[in-house]
PDB file of C-alpha atoms in Angstrom:
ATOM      1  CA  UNK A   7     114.593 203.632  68.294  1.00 91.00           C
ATOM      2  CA  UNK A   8     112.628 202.129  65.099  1.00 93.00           C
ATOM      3  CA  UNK A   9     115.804 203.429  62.965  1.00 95.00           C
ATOM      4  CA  UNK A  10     118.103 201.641  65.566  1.00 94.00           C
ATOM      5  CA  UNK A  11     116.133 198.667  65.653  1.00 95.00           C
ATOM      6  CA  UNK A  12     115.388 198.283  61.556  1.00 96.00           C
ATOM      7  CA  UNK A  13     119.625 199.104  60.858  1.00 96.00           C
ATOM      8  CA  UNK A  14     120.098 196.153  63.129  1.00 95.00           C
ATOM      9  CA  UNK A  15     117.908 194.314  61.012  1.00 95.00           C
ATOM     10  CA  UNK A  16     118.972 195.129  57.852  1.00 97.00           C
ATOM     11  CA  UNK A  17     122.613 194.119  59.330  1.00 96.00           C
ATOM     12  CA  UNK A  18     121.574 190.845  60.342  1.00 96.00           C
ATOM     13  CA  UNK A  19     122.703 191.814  63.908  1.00 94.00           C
ATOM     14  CA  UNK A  20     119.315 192.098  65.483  1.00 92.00           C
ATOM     15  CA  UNK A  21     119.250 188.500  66.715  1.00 89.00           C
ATOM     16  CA  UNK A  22     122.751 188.907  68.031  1.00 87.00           C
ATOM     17  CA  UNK A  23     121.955 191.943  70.066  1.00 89.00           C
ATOM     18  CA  UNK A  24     119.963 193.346  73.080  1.00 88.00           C
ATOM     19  CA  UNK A  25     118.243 196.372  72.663  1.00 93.00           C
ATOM     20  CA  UNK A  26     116.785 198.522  75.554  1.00 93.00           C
ATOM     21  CA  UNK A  27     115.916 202.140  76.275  1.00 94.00           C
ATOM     22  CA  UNK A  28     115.637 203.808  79.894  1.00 92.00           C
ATOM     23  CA  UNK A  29     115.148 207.276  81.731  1.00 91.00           C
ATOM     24  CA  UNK A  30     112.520 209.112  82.527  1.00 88.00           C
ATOM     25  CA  UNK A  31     110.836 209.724  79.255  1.00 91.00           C
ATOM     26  CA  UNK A  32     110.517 206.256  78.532  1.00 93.00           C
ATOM     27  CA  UNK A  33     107.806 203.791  79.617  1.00 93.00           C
ATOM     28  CA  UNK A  34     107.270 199.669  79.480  1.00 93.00           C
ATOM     29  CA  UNK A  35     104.434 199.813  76.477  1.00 94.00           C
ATOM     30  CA  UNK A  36     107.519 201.235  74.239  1.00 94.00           C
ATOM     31  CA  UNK A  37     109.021 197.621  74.749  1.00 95.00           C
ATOM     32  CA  UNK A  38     106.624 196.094  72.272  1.00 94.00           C
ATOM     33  CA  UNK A  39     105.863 199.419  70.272  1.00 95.00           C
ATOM     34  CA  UNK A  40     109.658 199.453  68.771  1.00 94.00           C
ATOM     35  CA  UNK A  41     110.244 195.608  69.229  1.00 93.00           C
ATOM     36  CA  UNK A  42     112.995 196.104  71.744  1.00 94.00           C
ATOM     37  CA  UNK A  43     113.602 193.882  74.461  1.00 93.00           C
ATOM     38  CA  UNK A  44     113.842 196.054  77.812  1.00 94.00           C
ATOM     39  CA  UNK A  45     112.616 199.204  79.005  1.00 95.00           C
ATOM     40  CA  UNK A  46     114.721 200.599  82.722  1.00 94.00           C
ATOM     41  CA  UNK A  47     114.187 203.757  85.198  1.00 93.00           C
ATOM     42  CA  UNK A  48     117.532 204.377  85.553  1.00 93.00           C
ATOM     43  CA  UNK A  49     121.369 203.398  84.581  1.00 91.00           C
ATOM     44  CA  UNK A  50     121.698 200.964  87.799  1.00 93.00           C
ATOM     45  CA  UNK A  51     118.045 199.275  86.613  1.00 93.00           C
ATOM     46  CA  UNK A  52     119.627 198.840  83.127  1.00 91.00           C
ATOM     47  CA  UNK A  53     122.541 197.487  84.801  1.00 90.00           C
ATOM     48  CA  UNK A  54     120.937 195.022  86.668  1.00 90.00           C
ATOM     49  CA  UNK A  55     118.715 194.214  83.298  1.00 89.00           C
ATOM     50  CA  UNK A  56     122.384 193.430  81.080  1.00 87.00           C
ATOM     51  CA  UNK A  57     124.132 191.668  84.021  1.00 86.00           C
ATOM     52  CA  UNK A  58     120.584 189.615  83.615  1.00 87.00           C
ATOM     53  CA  UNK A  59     121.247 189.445  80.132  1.00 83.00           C
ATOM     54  CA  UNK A  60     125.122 188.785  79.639  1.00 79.00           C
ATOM     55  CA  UNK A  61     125.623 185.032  77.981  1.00 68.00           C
ATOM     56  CA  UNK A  62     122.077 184.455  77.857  1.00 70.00           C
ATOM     57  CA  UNK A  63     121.190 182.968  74.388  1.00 66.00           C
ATOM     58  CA  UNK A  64     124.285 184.011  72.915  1.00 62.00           C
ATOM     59  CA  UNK A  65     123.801 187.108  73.043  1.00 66.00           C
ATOM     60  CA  UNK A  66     126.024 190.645  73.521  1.00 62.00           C
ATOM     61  CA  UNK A  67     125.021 193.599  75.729  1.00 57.00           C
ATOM     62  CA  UNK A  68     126.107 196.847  73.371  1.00 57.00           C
ATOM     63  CA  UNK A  69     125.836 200.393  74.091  1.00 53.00           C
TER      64      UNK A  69
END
């Protein structure tokens, strides 16, 4: 995730783009470990997080 998240940076695309993680092995205190900006249970909880998400602040949802 801290590669992810530093190649976004070092693209200029971090500002541009959501970044979230989810599933089982994942918890909420990784949201502000790696400087992401979600953290979800499952696929249908990151769905409702993107459909959140979508247009907000300009914004794109990418997987």
């Amino acid at each position: 995730v801290r590669q992810i998240v530093s190649l976004l940076e070092q693209k200029n695309l971090r500002q541009a783009t959501y970044v979230i993680i989810g599933g089982g092995a994942t918890e909420q205190s990784l949201v502000s470990k790696f400087a992401i900006d979600g953290q979800t249970r499952d696929a249908y909880d990151g769905l409702r997080l993107i459909k959140a998400w979508v247009g907000r602040d300009g914004k794109e949802a990418v997987a």
